[in-house]
JSON list of C-alpha atoms in Angstrom, two decimals:
[
{"chain": "A", "resi": 28, "resn": "MET", "atom": "CA", "xyz": [23.86, -22.03, -20.99]},
{"chain": "A", "resi": 29, "resn": "THR", "atom": "CA", "xyz": [20.71, -21.46, -18.92]},
{"chain": "A", "resi": 30, "resn": "VAL", "atom": "CA", "xyz": [17.91, -23.92, -19.61]},
{"chain": "A", "resi": 31, "resn": "VAL", "atom": "CA", "xyz": [14.22, -23.51, -18.86]},
{"chain": "A", "resi": 32, "resn": "ARG", "atom": "CA", "xyz": [13.05, -26.13, -16.37]},
{"chain": "A", "resi": 33, "resn": "ARG", "atom": "CA", "xyz": [9.74, -24.94, -14.97]},
{"chain": "A", "resi": 34, "resn": "GLU", "atom": "CA", "xyz": [6.28, -24.09, -16.28]},
{"chain": "A", "resi": 35, "resn": "PRO", "atom": "CA", "xyz": [5.03, -21.93, -17.84]},
{"chain": "A", "resi": 36, "resn": "LEU", "atom": "CA", "xyz": [7.75, -22.42, -20.39]},
{"chain": "A", "resi": 37, "resn": "ALA", "atom": "CA", "xyz": [6.92, -19.41, -22.54]},
{"chain": "A", "resi": 38, "resn": "ASP", "atom": "CA", "xyz": [7.04, -17.07, -19.53]},
{"chain": "A", "resi": 39, "resn": "GLN", "atom": "CA", "xyz": [10.36, -18.52, -18.43]},
{"chain": "A", "resi": 40, "resn": "ALA", "atom": "CA", "xyz": [11.78, -18.28, -21.93]},
{"chain": "A", "resi": 41, "resn": "ALA", "atom": "CA", "xyz": [10.65, -14.66, -22.22]},
{"chain": "A", "resi": 42, "resn": "GLU", "atom": "CA", "xyz": [12.38, -13.75, -18.94]},
{"chain": "A", "resi": 43, "resn": "LEU", "atom": "CA", "xyz": [15.59, -15.48, -20.02]},
{"chain": "A", "resi": 44, "resn": "LEU", "atom": "CA", "xyz": [15.59, -13.60, -23.31]},
{"chain": "A", "resi": 45, "resn": "LEU", "atom": "CA", "xyz": [14.96, -10.36, -21.44]},
{"chain": "A", "resi": 46, "resn": "GLU", "atom": "CA", "xyz": [17.89, -11.09, -19.10]},
{"chain": "A", "resi": 47, "resn": "ARG", "atom": "CA", "xyz": [20.16, -11.57, -22.10]},
{"chain": "A", "resi": 48, "resn": "ILE", "atom": "CA", "xyz": [18.97, -8.29, -23.62]},
{"chain": "A", "resi": 49, "resn": "ARG", "atom": "CA", "xyz": [19.53, -6.49, -20.31]},
{"chain": "A", "resi": 50, "resn": "SER", "atom": "CA", "xyz": [23.03, -7.94, -20.12]},
{"chain": "A", "resi": 51, "resn": "GLY", "atom": "CA", "xyz": [23.90, -6.36, -23.46]},
{"chain": "A", "resi": 52, "resn": "GLU", "atom": "CA", "xyz": [24.13, -9.54, -25.50]},
{"chain": "A", "resi": 53, "resn": "TRP", "atom": "CA", "xyz": [21.84, -7.94, -28.08]},
{"chain": "A", "resi": 54, "resn": "PRO", "atom": "CA", "xyz": [22.06, -4.12, -28.20]},
{"chain": "A", "resi": 55, "resn": "LEU", "atom": "CA", "xyz": [19.25, -1.80, -29.20]},
{"chain": "A", "resi": 56, "resn": "GLY", "atom": "CA", "xyz": [18.35, -2.42, -32.83]},
{"chain": "A", "resi": 57, "resn": "ALA", "atom": "CA", "xyz": [20.09, -5.79, -32.97]},
{"chain": "A", "resi": 58, "resn": "LYS", "atom": "CA", "xyz": [18.51, -8.77, -34.72]},
{"chain": "A", "resi": 59, "resn": "LEU", "atom": "CA", "xyz": [17.89, -11.85, -32.59]},
{"chain": "A", "resi": 60, "resn": "PRO", "atom": "CA", "xyz": [19.03, -15.28, -33.77]},
{"chain": "A", "resi": 61, "resn": "GLY", "atom": "CA", "xyz": [16.36, -17.42, -35.40]},
{"chain": "A", "resi": 62, "resn": "GLU", "atom": "CA", "xyz": [14.04, -19.78, -33.59]},
{"chain": "A", "resi": 63, "resn": "THR", "atom": "CA", "xyz": [16.14, -22.81, -34.56]},
{"chain": "A", "resi": 64, "resn": "THR", "atom": "CA", "xyz": [19.12, -21.25, -32.75]},
{"chain": "A", "resi": 65, "resn": "LEU", "atom": "CA", "xyz": [17.27, -19.94, -29.70]},
{"chain": "A", "resi": 66, "resn": "ALA", "atom": "CA", "xyz": [15.18, -23.04, -29.03]},
{"chain": "A", "resi": 67, "resn": "PRO", "atom": "CA", "xyz": [18.08, -25.36, -28.07]},
{"chain": "A", "resi": 68, "resn": "GLN", "atom": "CA", "xyz": [19.78, -22.56, -26.13]},
{"chain": "A", "resi": 69, "resn": "LEU", "atom": "CA", "xyz": [16.70, -22.17, -23.98]},
{"chain": "A", "resi": 70, "resn": "GLY", "atom": "CA", "xyz": [15.86, -25.86, -23.89]},
{"chain": "A", "resi": 71, "resn": "VAL", "atom": "CA", "xyz": [12.39, -25.38, -25.35]},
{"chain": "A", "resi": 72, "resn": "GLY", "atom": "CA", "xyz": [10.60, -25.94, -28.62]},
{"chain": "A", "resi": 73, "resn": "ARG", "atom": "CA", "xyz": [10.31, -23.44, -31.42]},
{"chain": "A", "resi": 74, "resn": "SER", "atom": "CA", "xyz": [6.64, -22.78, -30.66]},
{"chain": "A", "resi": 75, "resn": "THR", "atom": "CA", "xyz": [7.60, -21.78, -27.11]},
{"chain": "A", "resi": 76, "resn": "VAL", "atom": "CA", "xyz": [10.24, -19.41, -28.47]},
{"chain": "A", "resi": 77, "resn": "ARG", "atom": "CA", "xyz": [7.63, -17.85, -30.75]},
{"chain": "A", "resi": 78, "resn": "GLU", "atom": "CA", "xyz": [5.31, -17.32, -27.78]},
{"chain": "A", "resi": 79, "resn": "ALA", "atom": "CA", "xyz": [8.15, -15.82, -25.70]},
{"chain": "A", "resi": 80, "resn": "ILE", "atom": "CA", "xyz": [8.92, -13.40, -28.55]},
{"chain": "A", "resi": 81, "resn": "ARG", "atom": "CA", "xyz": [5.24, -12.46, -28.77]},
{"chain": "A", "resi": 82, "resn": "GLN", "atom": "CA", "xyz": [5.24, -11.71, -25.04]},
{"chain": "A", "resi": 83, "resn": "LEU", "atom": "CA", "xyz": [8.28, -9.47, -25.29]},
{"chain": "A", "resi": 84, "resn": "ALA", "atom": "CA", "xyz": [6.86, -7.77, -28.37]},
{"chain": "A", "resi": 85, "resn": "GLY", "atom": "CA", "xyz": [3.72, -7.00, -26.36]},
{"chain": "A", "resi": 86, "resn": "ARG", "atom": "CA", "xyz": [5.90, -5.41, -23.68]},
{"chain": "A", "resi": 87, "resn": "GLY", "atom": "CA", "xyz": [7.69, -3.23, -26.25]},
{"chain": "A", "resi": 88, "resn": "ILE", "atom": "CA", "xyz": [11.02, -5.07, -26.01]},
{"chain": "A", "resi": 89, "resn": "LEU", "atom": "CA", "xyz": [11.02, -6.78, -29.41]},
{"chain": "A", "resi": 90, "resn": "THR", "atom": "CA", "xyz": [9.43, -6.18, -32.78]},
{"chain": "A", "resi": 91, "resn": "THR", "atom": "CA", "xyz": [8.97, -8.58, -35.66]},
{"chain": "A", "resi": 92, "resn": "ARG", "atom": "CA", "xyz": [9.61, -7.22, -39.14]},
{"chain": "A", "resi": 93, "resn": "GLN", "atom": "CA", "xyz": [8.01, -9.27, -41.87]},
{"chain": "A", "resi": 94, "resn": "GLY", "atom": "CA", "xyz": [10.66, -11.01, -43.89]},
{"chain": "A", "resi": 95, "resn": "ALA", "atom": "CA", "xyz": [13.51, -9.50, -41.87]},
{"chain": "A", "resi": 96, "resn": "GLY", "atom": "CA", "xyz": [13.39, -11.11, -38.42]},
{"chain": "A", "resi": 97, "resn": "VAL", "atom": "CA", "xyz": [13.02, -10.09, -34.79]},
{"chain": "A", "resi": 98, "resn": "PHE", "atom": "CA", "xyz": [14.74, -6.94, -33.51]},
{"chain": "A", "resi": 99, "resn": "VAL", "atom": "CA", "xyz": [15.41, -5.35, -30.11]},
{"chain": "A", "resi": 100, "resn": "THR", "atom": "CA", "xyz": [13.42, -2.12, -29.68]},
{"chain": "A", "resi": 101, "resn": "ALA", "atom": "CA", "xyz": [13.96, -1.54, -25.93]},
{"chain": "A", "resi": 102, "resn": "LEU", "atom": "CA", "xyz": [16.59, -2.67, -23.45]},
{"chain": "A", "resi": 103, "resn": "ASP", "atom": "CA", "xyz": [14.20, -3.26, -20.57]},
{"chain": "A", "resi": 104, "resn": "ALA", "atom": "CA", "xyz": [10.50, -3.59, -19.89]},
{"chain": "A", "resi": 105, "resn": "PRO", "atom": "CA", "xyz": [8.94, -0.39, -18.54]},
{"chain": "A", "resi": 106, "resn": "GLU", "atom": "CA", "xyz": [7.69, -0.83, -15.00]},
{"chain": "A", "resi": 107, "resn": "ASN", "atom": "CA", "xyz": [3.97, -0.86, -14.39]},
{"chain": "A", "resi": 108, "resn": "TRP", "atom": "CA", "xyz": [2.89, 2.81, -14.28]},
{"chain": "A", "resi": 109, "resn": "THR", "atom": "CA", "xyz": [0.60, 2.30, -11.30]},
{"chain": "A", "resi": 110, "resn": "ARG", "atom": "CA", "xyz": [3.39, 0.77, -9.20]},
{"chain": "A", "resi": 111, "resn": "THR", "atom": "CA", "xyz": [5.81, 3.52, -10.21]},
{"chain": "A", "resi": 112, "resn": "VAL", "atom": "CA", "xyz": [3.43, 6.29, -9.17]},
{"chain": "A", "resi": 113, "resn": "ALA", "atom": "CA", "xyz": [2.37, 4.52, -5.98]},
{"chain": "A", "resi": 114, "resn": "ARG", "atom": "CA", "xyz": [6.00, 4.44, -4.81]},
{"chain": "A", "resi": 115, "resn": "ALA", "atom": "CA", "xyz": [6.78, 7.99, -5.90]},
{"chain": "A", "resi": 116, "resn": "ASP", "atom": "CA", "xyz": [7.69, 10.58, -3.34]},
{"chain": "A", "resi": 117, "resn": "ILE", "atom": "CA", "xyz": [5.30, 13.54, -3.19]},
{"chain": "A", "resi": 118, "resn": "LEU", "atom": "CA", "xyz": [7.93, 15.90, -4.58]},
{"chain": "A", "resi": 119, "resn": "ALA", "atom": "CA", "xyz": [8.16, 13.74, -7.71]},
{"chain": "A", "resi": 120, "resn": "VAL", "atom": "CA", "xyz": [4.38, 13.79, -8.02]},
{"chain": "A", "resi": 121, "resn": "ILE", "atom": "CA", "xyz": [4.24, 17.60, -7.75]},
{"chain": "A", "resi": 122, "resn": "GLU", "atom": "CA", "xyz": [7.02, 17.93, -10.34]},
{"chain": "A", "resi": 123, "resn": "ALA", "atom": "CA", "xyz": [5.02, 15.68, -12.65]},
{"chain": "A", "resi": 124, "resn": "ARG", "atom": "CA", "xyz": [1.94, 17.80, -12.01]},
{"chain": "A", "resi": 125, "resn": "ILE", "atom": "CA", "xyz": [3.93, 20.90, -13.00]},
{"chain": "A", "resi": 126, "resn": "ALA", "atom": "CA", "xyz": [5.01, 19.25, -16.24]},
{"chain": "A", "resi": 127, "resn": "VAL", "atom": "CA", "xyz": [1.43, 18.28, -17.10]},
{"chain": "A", "resi": 128, "resn": "GLU", "atom": "CA", "xyz": [-0.68, 21.09, -15.69]},
{"chain": "A", "resi": 129, "resn": "VAL", "atom": "CA", "xyz": [1.37, 24.11, -16.74]},
{"chain": "A", "resi": 130, "resn": "GLU", "atom": "CA", "xyz": [1.12, 23.02, -20.37]},
{"chain": "A", "resi": 131, "resn": "ALA", "atom": "CA", "xyz": [-2.51, 22.00, -19.91]},
{"chain": "A", "resi": 132, "resn": "SER", "atom": "CA", "xyz": [-3.39, 25.48, -18.59]},
{"chain": "A", "resi": 133, "resn": "ALA", "atom": "CA", "xyz": [-1.81, 27.13, -21.62]},
{"chain": "A", "resi": 134, "resn": "LEU", "atom": "CA", "xyz": [-3.59, 24.77, -24.00]},
{"chain": "A", "resi": 135, "resn": "ALA", "atom": "CA", "xyz": [-6.90, 25.15, -22.16]},
{"chain": "A", "resi": 136, "resn": "ALA", "atom": "CA", "xyz": [-6.72, 28.92, -22.59]},
{"chain": "A", "resi": 137, "resn": "ALA", "atom": "CA", "xyz": [-6.44, 28.43, -26.34]},
{"chain": "A", "resi": 138, "resn": "ARG", "atom": "CA", "xyz": [-8.78, 25.47, -26.80]},
{"chain": "A", "resi": 139, "resn": "ARG", "atom": "CA", "xyz": [-11.48, 25.58, -24.14]},
{"chain": "A", "resi": 140, "resn": "THR", "atom": "CA", "xyz": [-15.06, 25.62, -25.32]},
{"chain": "A", "resi": 141, "resn": "PRO", "atom": "CA", "xyz": [-17.83, 27.72, -23.73]},
{"chain": "A", "resi": 142, "resn": "ALA", "atom": "CA", "xyz": [-19.20, 24.54, -22.11]},
{"chain": "A", "resi": 143, "resn": "GLU", "atom": "CA", "xyz": [-15.80, 23.68, -20.68]},
{"chain": "A", "resi": 144, "resn": "LEU", "atom": "CA", "xyz": [-15.40, 27.18, -19.31]},
{"chain": "A", "resi": 145, "resn": "ARG", "atom": "CA", "xyz": [-18.78, 26.83, -17.59]},
{"chain": "A", "resi": 146, "resn": "ALA", "atom": "CA", "xyz": [-17.67, 23.49, -16.14]},
{"chain": "A", "resi": 147, "resn": "LEU", "atom": "CA", "xyz": [-14.46, 25.10, -14.89]},
{"chain": "A", "resi": 148, "resn": "LYS", "atom": "CA", "xyz": [-16.39, 27.93, -13.25]},
{"chain": "A", "resi": 149, "resn": "LYS", "atom": "CA", "xyz": [-18.67, 25.41, -11.57]},
{"chain": "A", "resi": 150, "resn": "SER", "atom": "CA", "xyz": [-15.69, 23.43, -10.26]},
{"chain": "A", "resi": 151, "resn": "LEU", "atom": "CA", "xyz": [-14.16, 26.65, -8.93]},
{"chain": "A", "resi": 152, "resn": "ARG", "atom": "CA", "xyz": [-17.36, 27.39, -7.00]},
{"chain": "A", "resi": 153, "resn": "GLU", "atom": "CA", "xyz": [-17.43, 23.84, -5.64]},
{"chain": "A", "resi": 154, "resn": "ARG", "atom": "CA", "xyz": [-13.84, 24.20, -4.52]},
{"chain": "A", "resi": 155, "resn": "GLU", "atom": "CA", "xyz": [-14.68, 27.45, -2.74]},
{"chain": "A", "resi": 156, "resn": "THR", "atom": "CA", "xyz": [-17.58, 25.92, -0.83]},
{"chain": "A", "resi": 157, "resn": "HIS", "atom": "CA", "xyz": [-15.55, 22.93, 0.41]},
{"chain": "A", "resi": 158, "resn": "ARG", "atom": "CA", "xyz": [-12.82, 24.49, 2.49]},
{"chain": "A", "resi": 159, "resn": "THR", "atom": "CA", "xyz": [-13.46, 22.82, 5.86]},
{"chain": "A", "resi": 160, "resn": "ALA", "atom": "CA", "xyz": [-13.07, 19.06, 5.46]},
{"chain": "A", "resi": 161, "resn": "ILE", "atom": "CA", "xyz": [-9.63, 18.24, 4.08]},
{"chain": "A", "resi": 162, "resn": "GLU", "atom": "CA", "xyz": [-10.78, 15.27, 1.98]},
{"chain": "A", "resi": 163, "resn": "GLU", "atom": "CA", "xyz": [-13.58, 17.26, 0.34]},
{"chain": "A", "resi": 164, "resn": "HIS", "atom": "CA", "xyz": [-11.27, 20.20, -0.24]},
{"chain": "A", "resi": 165, "resn": "VAL", "atom": "CA", "xyz": [-8.66, 18.00, -1.94]},
{"chain": "A", "resi": 166, "resn": "ASP", "atom": "CA", "xyz": [-11.30, 16.24, -4.03]},
{"chain": "A", "resi": 167, "resn": "THR", "atom": "CA", "xyz": [-12.83, 19.49, -5.30]},
{"chain": "A", "resi": 168, "resn": "ASP", "atom": "CA", "xyz": [-9.34, 20.85, -5.99]},
{"chain": "A", "resi": 169, "resn": "ILE", "atom": "CA", "xyz": [-8.56, 17.76, -8.09]},
{"chain": "A", "resi": 170, "resn": "VAL", "atom": "CA", "xyz": [-11.80, 18.21, -10.02]},
{"chain": "A", "resi": 171, "resn": "PHE", "atom": "CA", "xyz": [-10.88, 21.84, -10.77]},
{"chain": "A", "resi": 172, "resn": "HIS", "atom": "CA", "xyz": [-7.44, 20.93, -12.10]},
{"chain": "A", "resi": 173, "resn": "ARG", "atom": "CA", "xyz": [-8.75, 17.93, -14.03]},
{"chain": "A", "resi": 174, "resn": "THR", "atom": "CA", "xyz": [-11.34, 20.15, -15.71]},
{"chain": "A", "resi": 175, "resn": "ILE", "atom": "CA", "xyz": [-8.48, 22.30, -16.98]},
{"chain": "A", "resi": 176, "resn": "VAL", "atom": "CA", "xyz": [-6.70, 19.26, -18.37]},
{"chain": "A", "resi": 177, "resn": "ILE", "atom": "CA", "xyz": [-9.91, 18.17, -20.11]},
{"chain": "A", "resi": 178, "resn": "ALA", "atom": "CA", "xyz": [-10.18, 21.62, -21.70]},
{"chain": "A", "resi": 179, "resn": "ALA", "atom": "CA", "xyz": [-6.64, 21.22, -23.05]},
{"chain": "A", "resi": 180, "resn": "HIS", "atom": "CA", "xyz": [-7.98, 18.58, -25.46]},
{"chain": "A", "resi": 181, "resn": "ASN", "atom": "CA", "xyz": [-4.90, 16.40, -25.14]},
{"chain": "A", "resi": 182, "resn": "PRO", "atom": "CA", "xyz": [-5.72, 12.78, -24.21]},
{"chain": "A", "resi": 183, "resn": "ILE", "atom": "CA", "xyz": [-2.14, 11.99, -23.22]},
{"chain": "A", "resi": 184, "resn": "LEU", "atom": "CA", "xyz": [-2.02, 14.81, -20.68]},
{"chain": "A", "resi": 185, "resn": "LEU", "atom": "CA", "xyz": [-5.36, 13.61, -19.28]},
{"chain": "A", "resi": 186, "resn": "ASP", "atom": "CA", "xyz": [-4.12, 10.02, -18.99]},
{"chain": "A", "resi": 187, "resn": "LEU", "atom": "CA", "xyz": [-1.00, 11.23, -17.18]},
{"chain": "A", "resi": 188, "resn": "PHE", "atom": "CA", "xyz": [-3.05, 13.38, -14.81]},
{"chain": "A", "resi": 189, "resn": "ASP", "atom": "CA", "xyz": [-5.44, 10.53, -14.03]},
{"chain": "A", "resi": 190, "resn": "GLY", "atom": "CA", "xyz": [-2.53, 8.15, -13.58]},
{"chain": "A", "resi": 191, "resn": "PHE", "atom": "CA", "xyz": [-1.03, 9.99, -10.63]},
{"chain": "A", "resi": 192, "resn": "THR", "atom": "CA", "xyz": [-4.26, 11.34, -9.13]},
{"chain": "A", "resi": 193, "resn": "PRO", "atom": "CA", "xyz": [-4.64, 8.58, -6.48]},
{"chain": "A", "resi": 194, "resn": "ARG", "atom": "CA", "xyz": [-1.06, 9.12, -5.24]},
{"chain": "A", "resi": 195, "resn": "ASN", "atom": "CA", "xyz": [-1.47, 12.89, -5.41]},
{"chain": "A", "resi": 196, "resn": "ARG", "atom": "CA", "xyz": [-4.76, 12.79, -3.47]},
{"chain": "A", "resi": 197, "resn": "HIS", "atom": "CA", "xyz": [-3.25, 10.74, -0.66]},
{"chain": "A", "resi": 198, "resn": "ALA", "atom": "CA", "xyz": [-0.14, 12.92, -0.47]},
{"chain": "A", "resi": 199, "resn": "MET", "atom": "CA", "xyz": [-2.07, 16.19, -0.51]},
{"chain": "A", "resi": 200, "resn": "ILE", "atom": "CA", "xyz": [-4.37, 15.04, 2.29]},
{"chain": "A", "resi": 201, "resn": "GLU", "atom": "CA", "xyz": [-1.39, 14.05, 4.43]},
{"chain": "A", "resi": 202, "resn": "MET", "atom": "CA", "xyz": [0.45, 17.29, 3.67]},
{"chain": "A", "resi": 203, "resn": "LEU", "atom": "CA", "xyz": [-2.54, 19.47, 4.58]},
{"chain": "A", "resi": 204, "resn": "ARG", "atom": "CA", "xyz": [-3.12, 17.53, 7.79]},
{"chain": "A", "resi": 205, "resn": "THR", "atom": "CA", "xyz": [0.49, 18.12, 8.76]},
{"chain": "A", "resi": 206, "resn": "ARG", "atom": "CA", "xyz": [0.34, 21.80, 7.82]},
{"chain": "A", "resi": 207, "resn": "GLY", "atom": "CA", "xyz": [-2.89, 22.31, 9.75]},
{"chain": "A", "resi": 208, "resn": "THR", "atom": "CA", "xyz": [-4.31, 24.94, 7.37]},
{"chain": "A", "resi": 209, "resn": "HIS", "atom": "CA", "xyz": [-5.90, 24.73, 3.95]},
{"chain": "A", "resi": 210, "resn": "GLY", "atom": "CA", "xyz": [-8.29, 26.52, 1.62]},
{"chain": "A", "resi": 211, "resn": "ASP", "atom": "CA", "xyz": [-7.49, 30.07, 2.68]},
{"chain": "A", "resi": 212, "resn": "ASP", "atom": "CA", "xyz": [-8.48, 33.14, 0.66]},
{"chain": "A", "resi": 213, "resn": "ALA", "atom": "CA", "xyz": [-5.06, 33.52, -0.93]},
{"chain": "A", "resi": 214, "resn": "ASP", "atom": "CA", "xyz": [-5.14, 29.94, -2.18]},
{"chain": "A", "resi": 215, "resn": "HIS", "atom": "CA", "xyz": [-8.61, 30.35, -3.62]},
{"chain": "A", "resi": 216, "resn": "ASP", "atom": "CA", "xyz": [-7.63, 33.65, -5.25]},
{"chain": "A", "resi": 217, "resn": "THR", "atom": "CA", "xyz": [-4.79, 31.85, -7.03]},
{"chain": "A", "resi": 218, "resn": "HIS", "atom": "CA", "xyz": [-7.25, 29.37, -8.51]},
{"chain": "A", "resi": 219, "resn": "ARG", "atom": "CA", "xyz": [-9.57, 32.18, -9.52]},
{"chain": "A", "resi": 220, "resn": "ARG", "atom": "CA", "xyz": [-6.65, 33.83, -11.35]},
{"chain": "A", "resi": 221, "resn": "ILE", "atom": "CA", "xyz": [-6.05, 30.61, -13.26]},
{"chain": "A", "resi": 222, "resn": "TYR", "atom": "CA", "xyz": [-9.72, 30.52, -14.21]},
{"chain": "A", "resi": 223, "resn": "ASP", "atom": "CA", "xyz": [-9.72, 34.18, -15.26]},
{"chain": "A", "resi": 224, "resn": "ALA", "atom": "CA", "xyz": [-6.66, 33.68, -17.46]},
{"chain": "A", "resi": 225, "resn": "ILE", "atom": "CA", "xyz": [-8.24, 30.70, -19.18]},
{"chain": "A", "resi": 226, "resn": "ALA", "atom": "CA", "xyz": [-11.49, 32.64, -19.60]},
{"chain": "A", "resi": 227, "resn": "ASP", "atom": "CA", "xyz": [-9.50, 35.50, -21.17]},
{"chain": "A", "resi": 228, "resn": "ARG", "atom": "CA", "xyz": [-7.61, 33.04, -23.40]},
{"chain": "A", "resi": 229, "resn": "ASP", "atom": "CA", "xyz": [-4.39, 34.26, -21.83]},
{"chain": "A", "resi": 230, "resn": "GLY", "atom": "CA", "xyz": [-2.24, 31.15, -22.00]},
{"chain": "A", "resi": 231, "resn": "VAL", "atom": "CA", "xyz": [0.92, 32.86, -20.77]},
{"chain": "A", "resi": 232, "resn": "THR", "atom": "CA", "xyz": [-0.69, 33.99, -17.53]},
{"chain": "A", "resi": 233, "resn": "ALA", "atom": "CA", "xyz": [-2.58, 30.72, -17.03]},
{"chain": "A", "resi": 234, "resn": "ALA", "atom": "CA", "xyz": [0.64, 28.75, -17.31]},
{"chain": "A", "resi": 235, "resn": "ALA", "atom": "CA", "xyz": [2.63, 31.14, -15.11]},
{"chain": "A", "resi": 236, "resn": "VAL", "atom": "CA", "xyz": [0.08, 31.19, -12.27]},
{"chain": "A", "resi": 237, "resn": "THR", "atom": "CA", "xyz": [-0.28, 27.40, -12.43]},
{"chain": "A", "resi": 238, "resn": "ARG", "atom": "CA", "xyz": [3.48, 26.97, -12.22]},
{"chain": "A", "resi": 239, "resn": "ASP", "atom": "CA", "xyz": [3.79, 29.38, -9.29]},
{"chain": "A", "resi": 240, "resn": "HIS", "atom": "CA", "xyz": [0.94, 27.66, -7.47]},
{"chain": "A", "resi": 241, "resn": "LEU", "atom": "CA", "xyz": [2.33, 24.15, -7.85]},
{"chain": "A", "resi": 242, "resn": "SER", "atom": "CA", "xyz": [5.90, 25.26, -7.16]},
{"chain": "A", "resi": 243, "resn": "SER", "atom": "CA", "xyz": [4.70, 26.78, -3.89]},
{"chain": "A", "resi": 244, "resn": "LEU", "atom": "CA", "xyz": [3.65, 23.28, -2.80]},
{"chain": "A", "resi": 245, "resn": "THR", "atom": "CA", "xyz": [7.28, 22.16, -2.94]},
{"chain": "A", "resi": 246, "resn": "THR", "atom": "CA", "xyz": [8.16, 25.12, -0.71]},
{"chain": "A", "resi": 247, "resn": "ALA", "atom": "CA", "xyz": [5.47, 24.00, 1.72]},
{"chain": "A", "resi": 248, "resn": "LEU", "atom": "CA", "xyz": [7.17, 20.62, 1.83]},
{"chain": "A", "resi": 249, "resn": "GLY", "atom": "CA", "xyz": [10.38, 22.29, 2.89]},
{"chain": "A", "resi": 250, "resn": "ARG", "atom": "CA", "xyz": [12.23, 21.10, -0.21]}
]
C-alpha cells in the first residue's frame, strides 16, 4: 500500500488515485470505494480524499453522481493543450489545420454574413500587400484564414484554430525562410479562389481549394 507522506496532501492523494486508475484497478465506468475505504489506504483523512476527488473531477477523470457514488469517466488526464501543440511537429499542425479549415471554409460559404465577407475581402487585400517580409506575410495569411473560421460561426473550430496558431506561425516562418520564396502570384490566386467560392456560397469549391492549398504545404515539407 502506498501512503501519502508529503504536502500538499490532497494533490498527492489525487495523483495516487490517478495512478491506480491508470493501472487498471478501476476501469472506465467503475465506481470507486467510499471515502472510509480510501482514506486509510492513502494514509489521509476523509476530507483530503474528498478534495482529491474534487481535483480529479475537475480534470475530467471522475464524476460524482448524487446518491450513487464516484465513478471513473476517463482513464487519464488530458495533457495541457498548449504543451501538446507546442511540441507538435509542423506536419501534425498542418494536418490539424486541414481538419479545421476545410470544414470551416464550407461552413463559411453557407453562413457568412455580408459584413464577414467584407472583412474577408479586406484581409485578402492585406495579405496581397504584405508579400515581402516573411513575418508580415505569415501574419496577414493567418488573419485571412482566421476570418474564414469566424465566418463559419462555430466557436469550437475557432478555439482549435486559435490554439495552434502560435505553433503554426513559428513553423510557417521557419518553413518559408528555408524555402526562400513566399507570396507568389499562384499562392495569392489560390487564396482569391477561396474567397470567391465563399462569396458565391459554393461550399464544395471552398473546401476543395482549401484542402488542396494546405495539402500542398505538406508537399513543400517533403513529406
